[in-house]
Tab-separated table of C-alpha atoms in Angstrom:
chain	number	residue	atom	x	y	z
A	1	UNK	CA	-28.396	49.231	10.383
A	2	UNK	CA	-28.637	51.390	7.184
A	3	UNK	CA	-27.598	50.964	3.653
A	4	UNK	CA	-24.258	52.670	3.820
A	5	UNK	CA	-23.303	50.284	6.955
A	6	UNK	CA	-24.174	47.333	4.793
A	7	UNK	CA	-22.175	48.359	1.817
A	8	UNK	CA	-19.030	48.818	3.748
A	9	UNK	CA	-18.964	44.838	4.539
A	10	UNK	CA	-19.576	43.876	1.058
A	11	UNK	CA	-16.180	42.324	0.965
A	12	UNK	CA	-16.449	40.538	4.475
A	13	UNK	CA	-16.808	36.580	5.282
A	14	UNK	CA	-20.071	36.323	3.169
A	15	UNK	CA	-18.159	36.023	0.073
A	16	UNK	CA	-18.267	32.457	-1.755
A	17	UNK	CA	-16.439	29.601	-1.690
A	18	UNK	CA	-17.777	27.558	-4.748
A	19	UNK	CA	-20.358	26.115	-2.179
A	20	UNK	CA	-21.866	29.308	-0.906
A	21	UNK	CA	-23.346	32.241	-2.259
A	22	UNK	CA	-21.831	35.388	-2.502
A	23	UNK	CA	-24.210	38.077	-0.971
A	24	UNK	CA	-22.761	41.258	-2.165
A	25	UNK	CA	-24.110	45.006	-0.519
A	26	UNK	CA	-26.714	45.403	-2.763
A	27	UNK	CA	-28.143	42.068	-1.504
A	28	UNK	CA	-27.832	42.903	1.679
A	29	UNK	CA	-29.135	45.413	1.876
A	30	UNK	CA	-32.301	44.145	0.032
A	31	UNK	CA	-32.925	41.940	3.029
A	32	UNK	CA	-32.651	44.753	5.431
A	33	UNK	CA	-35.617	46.692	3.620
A	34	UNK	CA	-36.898	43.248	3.654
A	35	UNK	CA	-36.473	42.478	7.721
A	36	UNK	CA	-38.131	45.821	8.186
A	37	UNK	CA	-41.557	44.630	6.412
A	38	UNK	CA	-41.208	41.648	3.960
A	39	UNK	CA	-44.652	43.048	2.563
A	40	UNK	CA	-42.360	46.013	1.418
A	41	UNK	CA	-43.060	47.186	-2.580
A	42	UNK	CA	-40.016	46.424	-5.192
A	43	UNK	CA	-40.565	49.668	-6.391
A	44	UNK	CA	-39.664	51.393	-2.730
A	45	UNK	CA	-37.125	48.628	-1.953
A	46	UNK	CA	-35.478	49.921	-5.764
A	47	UNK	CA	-35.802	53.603	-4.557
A	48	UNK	CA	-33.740	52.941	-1.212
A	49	UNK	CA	-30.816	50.529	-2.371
A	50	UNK	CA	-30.571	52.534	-6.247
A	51	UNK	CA	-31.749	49.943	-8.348
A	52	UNK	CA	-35.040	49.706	-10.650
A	53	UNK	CA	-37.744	47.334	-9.421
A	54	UNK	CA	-37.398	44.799	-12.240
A	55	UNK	CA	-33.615	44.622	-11.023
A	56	UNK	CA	-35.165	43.984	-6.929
A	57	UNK	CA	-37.465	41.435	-7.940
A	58	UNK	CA	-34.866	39.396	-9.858
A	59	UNK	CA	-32.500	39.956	-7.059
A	60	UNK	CA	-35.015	38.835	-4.547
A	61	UNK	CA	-36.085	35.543	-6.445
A	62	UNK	CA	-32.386	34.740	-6.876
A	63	UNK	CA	-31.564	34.873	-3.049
A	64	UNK	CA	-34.873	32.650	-2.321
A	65	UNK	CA	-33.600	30.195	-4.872
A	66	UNK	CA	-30.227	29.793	-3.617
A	67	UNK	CA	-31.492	29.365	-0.088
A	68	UNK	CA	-30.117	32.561	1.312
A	69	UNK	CA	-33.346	34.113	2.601
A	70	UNK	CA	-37.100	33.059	3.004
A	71	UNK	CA	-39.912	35.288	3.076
A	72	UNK	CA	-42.369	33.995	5.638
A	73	UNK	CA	-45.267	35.570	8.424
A	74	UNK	CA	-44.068	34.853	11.951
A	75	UNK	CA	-46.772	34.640	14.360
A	76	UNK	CA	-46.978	35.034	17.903
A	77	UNK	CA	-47.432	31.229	18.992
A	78	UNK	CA	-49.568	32.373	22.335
A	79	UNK	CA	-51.698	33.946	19.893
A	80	UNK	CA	-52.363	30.887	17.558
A	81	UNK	CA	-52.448	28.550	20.526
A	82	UNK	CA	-49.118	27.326	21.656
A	83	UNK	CA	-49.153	28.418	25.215
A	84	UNK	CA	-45.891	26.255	25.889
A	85	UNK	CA	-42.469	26.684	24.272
A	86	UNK	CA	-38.993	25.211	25.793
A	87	UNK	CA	-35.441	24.665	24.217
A	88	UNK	CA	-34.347	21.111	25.234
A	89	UNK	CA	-30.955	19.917	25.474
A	90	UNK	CA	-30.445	16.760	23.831
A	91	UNK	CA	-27.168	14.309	24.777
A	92	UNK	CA	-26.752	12.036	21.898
A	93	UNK	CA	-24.586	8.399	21.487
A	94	UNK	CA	-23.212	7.784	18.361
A	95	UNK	CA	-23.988	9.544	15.433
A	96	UNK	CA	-25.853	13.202	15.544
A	97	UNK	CA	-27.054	13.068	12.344
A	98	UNK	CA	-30.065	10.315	12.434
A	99	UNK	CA	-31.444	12.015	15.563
A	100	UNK	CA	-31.201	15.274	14.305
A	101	UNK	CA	-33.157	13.824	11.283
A	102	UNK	CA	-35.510	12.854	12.987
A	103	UNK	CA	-36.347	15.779	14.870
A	104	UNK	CA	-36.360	18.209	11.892
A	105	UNK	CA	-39.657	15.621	10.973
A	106	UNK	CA	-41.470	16.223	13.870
A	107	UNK	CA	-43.983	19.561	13.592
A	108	UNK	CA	-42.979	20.407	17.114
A	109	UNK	CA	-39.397	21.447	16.624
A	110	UNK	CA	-39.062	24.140	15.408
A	111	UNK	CA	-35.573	25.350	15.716
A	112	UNK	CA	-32.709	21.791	15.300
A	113	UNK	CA	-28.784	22.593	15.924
A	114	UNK	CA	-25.628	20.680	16.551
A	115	UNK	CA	-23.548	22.045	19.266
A	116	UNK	CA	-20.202	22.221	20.788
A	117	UNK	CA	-20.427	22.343	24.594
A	118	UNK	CA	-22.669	20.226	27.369
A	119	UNK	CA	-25.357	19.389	24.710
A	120	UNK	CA	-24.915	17.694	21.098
A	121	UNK	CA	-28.153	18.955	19.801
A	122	UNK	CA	-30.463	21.867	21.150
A	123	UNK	CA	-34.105	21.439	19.821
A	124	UNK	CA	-36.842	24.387	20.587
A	125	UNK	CA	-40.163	23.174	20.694
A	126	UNK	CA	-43.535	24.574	20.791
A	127	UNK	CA	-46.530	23.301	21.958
A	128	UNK	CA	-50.197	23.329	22.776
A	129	UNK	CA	-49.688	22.715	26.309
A	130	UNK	CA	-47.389	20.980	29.019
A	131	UNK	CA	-49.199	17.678	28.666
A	132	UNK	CA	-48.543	18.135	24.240
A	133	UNK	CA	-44.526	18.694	25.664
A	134	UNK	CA	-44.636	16.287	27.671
A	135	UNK	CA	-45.544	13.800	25.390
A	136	UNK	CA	-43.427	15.061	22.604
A	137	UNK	CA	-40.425	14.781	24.773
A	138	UNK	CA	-41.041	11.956	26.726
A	139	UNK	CA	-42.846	9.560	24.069
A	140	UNK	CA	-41.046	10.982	20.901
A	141	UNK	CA	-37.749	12.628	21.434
A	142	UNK	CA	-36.623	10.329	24.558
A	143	UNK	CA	-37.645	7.008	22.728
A	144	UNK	CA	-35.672	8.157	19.627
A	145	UNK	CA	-32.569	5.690	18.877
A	146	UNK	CA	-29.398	7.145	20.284
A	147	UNK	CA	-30.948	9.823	22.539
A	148	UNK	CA	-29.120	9.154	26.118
A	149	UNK	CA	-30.350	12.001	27.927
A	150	UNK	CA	-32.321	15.313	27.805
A	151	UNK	CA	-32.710	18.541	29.884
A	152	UNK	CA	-35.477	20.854	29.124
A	153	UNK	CA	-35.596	24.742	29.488
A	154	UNK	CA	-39.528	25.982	29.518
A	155	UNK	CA	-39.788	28.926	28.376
A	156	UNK	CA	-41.239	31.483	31.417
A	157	UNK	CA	-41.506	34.748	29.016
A	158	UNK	CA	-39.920	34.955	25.560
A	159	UNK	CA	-38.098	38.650	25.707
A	160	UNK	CA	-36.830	38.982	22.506
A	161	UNK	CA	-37.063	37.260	19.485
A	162	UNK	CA	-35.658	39.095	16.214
A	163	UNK	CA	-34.652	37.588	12.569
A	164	UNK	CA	-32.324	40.228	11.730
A	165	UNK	CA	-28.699	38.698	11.656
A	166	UNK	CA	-28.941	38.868	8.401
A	167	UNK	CA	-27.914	42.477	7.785
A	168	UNK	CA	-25.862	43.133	11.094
């Protein structure tokens, strides 16, 4: 998507409610130059949304203080040794909350969301090996308080993988 598309949904669901930011065009399309290489210079992020790189930069640090964007590397996990990932269905009794807790604290999951539909919770994991997920899903995530079932989904080949809803 280019800058122009982004500019004509400035006024679109993203704008505030007292509890959410308001991400305005200029913003967004900051984080487009910034999906495209988050290495990218405030001085050629300035040039292509028509502000002055003093004006980006403060811009920038204001959407990774209000929690509206995070600049991080995202590695391959076959390359840094995590030869097994899997999303896991989780059916929970009670109250999601505690179990989803307690899942966002374990280094495995990676990915934690409550959902409408045949699962509560949906949990990706990645792991070392099939023996690491097995134990993290057997040992850990099974054991947890509340947790009355789970179905796993092992990941054959990952297809695509993108972080760029953001700008859409």
């Amino acid at each position: 998507m280019h800058s122009e598309e982004v500019a004509s949904r400035s006024a679109d669901s993203r704008t505030g409610n007292g509890s959410s930011p308001t991400v305005d065009a200029v913003s967004l399309a900051i984080i487009e130059q910034l999906q495209e290489d988050g290495r990218r210079p405030y001085a050629s992020i300035g040039k292509a949304v028509g502000l002055s790189e003093a004006a980006v930069r403060q811009r920038v640090q204001k959407l990774l203080d209000q929690g509206v964007m995070q600049i991080v590397a995202v590695t391959d996990p076959l390359t840094v040794g995590f030869r097994r990932q899997a999303m896991v269905g989780i059916n929970v009794e009670g109250d999601l909350d505690p179990v989803a807790e307690a899942l966002t604290a374990m280094a495995e999951c990676e990915y934690v969301v409550m959902t409408a539909g045949s699962f509560d919770l949906m949990v990706e994991i990645v792991c070392e090996d099939d023996d690491h997920l097995l134990e993290v899903i057997n040992r850990r995530i099974r054991t947890l308080p509340g947790v009355r079932s789970t179905e796993s989904f092992v990941y054959l080949k990952l297809k695509k993988q993108t972080y760029m809803w953001g700008t859409r």
